[in-house]
Amino acid sequence: MRRSLDPEGYEDPGIKGSHLSLGEMSTPSVTDVDLEAAGSRRPVSRRDTHEGYVELHELVMDSTKELCWMEAGHWLKLEEDFKEAGHWGQPHLSFLTYRSLLEIRRALAKGTVLLDVAATSLPAIAHVLIDQMIYEGQLKPQDQEDILRTLLLQHKHPNEAESVGTLPPAQLQRSGTGRAETEQPLLREQQPLEMRRLAGAEQSPSGATKPQLPAKVPEDAEATLVLVGCAAFLEQPTLAFVRLKAAVTLDAVLDVPLPVRFLFVVLGPDTPNVSYHEIGRAVATMMSERVFRRDAYLAEGRQDLLRGVEDFLEASIVLPPTETPNEQLLRSLVPLQHELLRRRYQPPEKAPSEGFLKDLGLEEPAPEDDDPLRRTGRPFGGLVRDIRRRYPKYLSDIKDALSPQCLAAVIFIYFAALSPAVTFGGLLSEKTKGMMGVSELLISTCVQCVLFSILSAQPLLVVGFSGPLLVFEEAFYSFCSDNGMEYIVGRVWIGFWLILLVLVVVACEGSVLVRYLSRYTQEIFSFLISLIFIYETFSKLVTIFKDHPLKRHYDVKATVEPKVPEPNTALLSLVLMAGTFFLAFFLRKFKNSAFLPGKARRLIGDFGVPISIFIMALIDFFITDTYTQKLNVPKGLEVTNSSARGWFINPMGKDNTFPIWMMFASVVPALLVFILIFLETQITTLIVSKPERKLVKGSGFHLDLLLIVAMGGLAALFGMPWLSATTVRTITHANALTVMTKTSAPGEKSQILEVKEQRISGFLVAVLIGVSILMEPILKYIPLAVLFGIFLYMGVTSLFGIQLFDRILLLLMPPKYHPDEPYVTRVKTWRMHLFTFIQIIVLALLWVVKSTPASLALPFVLILTVPLRRFLLPKIFRDIELKCLDADDAVVTFEEAEGTDVYNEVQMPS
């Protein structure tokens, strides 16, 4: 486009062109500017660039028939216009006319360019500018006084009574020809559709007559003032560009107290083909764009500015004048825009190669690779590197906790961790016949979380019990019961083997294997666990209906007896389960809705699970005539089933001697438990360590895995559950500690300022969970049916964000309704369905394994999907297809928008 743009070819034939050149004139020198972003095109040195704020002022006739400059709009990355209804509109993207950009290119090629003007007031700037314009032949000497008076006119800002939309545009006349005429409009009647419809479609509440800008403008921002007007005595449109040597605060000019660094003046005769308003908008939009603004800071002459305009045009998209059937077609422009922006922001030149630097003798010692998943080649080398990386920052881990945001995060994460602990504790008690329950899980969570928050390399991880571990506990309990072995003793030997396994894996730096766990494996496992959650919920409900069937007559006893049907028990259990599920699900959706202020909405949504449990338990409490099974919670520090076990488990067995062969054979289930903990912990660490989250203290895959597995192995000696990092709770913890910027442009999403990476919030949450052991008088009123509802909720919500689930739904949709996703648009439909069918077959195989006595082998069968993905699928699908179908494209979510939440990031259930 740069070569094809001929500015002379776009000149209006009726406008006389200037043939003066700046080649014979001396241009003021420019100091090099420090370019901060990667799109630099010139070497820079000493002066910083700044964020930009732009105001567009137009020449109008006010209500007293006096000429003045009236603000028509301002830009802080996005455009904001004053509406004729008397209020500021919503910030929006600027939609420019292509002709206005060409007019800027033509006018800038022949206009006045002044760089590094050492003026400190608007009159001084105006004098320097007019003298230069006369010298270049842009103005006639007899027009000097008229232009000077015009530039020094009063600047006003719109209100309900006066604005550009309500005041007549002025046309400046030469002195002695009468007052300025107002009957000839500055904008003409061919005002672009964008200004009237696209930008005007977004309305702000009536009465909002003042833009909320000061809080949004960065402290170090510098302003650009754009002045446009119609002067009848000029022969052709004239553009003048002024860059001040230092930003100057101009009294009573801008609407915000910012110093001005750039001044654009666009004046010209009233011609049918030129809209000065649109030219002013185009100039303001260009100056609000960071790359062109940097080019303006860096420019050493006119040609540098022209190159900046051409680069701006190359990154712009022009829509042809055709009818657009629907907005869906416009969305196809987004990938093209992303590609244009990528080219615009990427460094234009690559750094010299290492060999080139080495040949010159300039090679610098390479800094140590800080990648936590890089092998060192030494035993325990990864562990030592994790400790060296993280422990020197221990003091800051405590200081950074001195923030109100950390206290708020503690309260939120406490409830977020307590609800699953109580839910899984109740279900664990059901699965293991009381061998472990709420008491053991709460104590285990408290102790392990305290130790982890003190010793870990990534204290943002939230350690807790999860669905995959519950599935294993059920399978191992069934195995021990069928073979006449003590379940709780078998766990002790599994714990011993776990410690040995994790020592071997950490010594060999086995955590690097997490690189081979693709989305393919994660999603199959996640989908399986979600199905198990859902299946178990309805299985328990069916059991309740079998124990308490619906019939006409009941033999009601004074007290509840086992296996004696109770009236209405099944129906009330169904209501409690469904009510808990739908209430929790509704509150989750409500969090991302448009009702109530954002903080209140998020507060309600974040505490949706405990709110649901409380409401449904309260309903059950007031229904006194119907029996429902309650949560079994021991008092104080008692074990759930004190008749069957104590707090210390004898490894040799309590009632019978534990088989010696099983002591060694326990390495097999230990390996399976290790696989589960390894998968959940390492994948959770990967998710929370994404570069988008901007964590600066690093993670420690080896150290954290050693701590979690070793603590779980020792916990088995005391009859307590082993734990793992939990994905959803960890993401919510990180989000709660993320500080977002407040100085972003209106309408723009906030960016991460910092994350409070500290240890105190996790420590306090663990202590509060430990104190919750004393809540037995309250917890004993929670019906099990309510916990089944939460179980169903976790199963259903875990399906969201799983691409496999989305592709299964696509099997039932006609192709014309398929979404605009890479795995849909870049892969043939039948091949996408083939990939889905392969995952469904593997999923069915895992379900069969889970449903047979070989269910303990479930993690081992799952891990076989890794070689399946790496070696078999590449023979069936092309590389580009696998990149689309198996890409980790989950978007990091910091602030909730409608229809999105943290579950969309999660491929592992927890």
XYZ file of N, CA and C in Angstrom, residues 57 61 164 263 358 528:
18
model
N -11.183 20.048 19.105
C -11.967 21.281 19.257
C -12.329 21.811 17.866
N -19.948 29.011 16.496
C -20.518 30.280 16.945
C -21.358 29.994 18.181
N -21.223 21.038 20.183
C -21.000 21.109 18.743
C -22.269 20.759 17.986
N 0.275 19.702 18.937
C -0.813 20.565 18.478
C -0.997 20.341 16.976
N 29.372 -13.894 18.724
C 30.553 -14.619 19.161
C 31.752 -14.296 18.285
N -14.577 -37.901 32.156
C -14.889 -39.126 32.886
C -15.282 -38.824 34.326
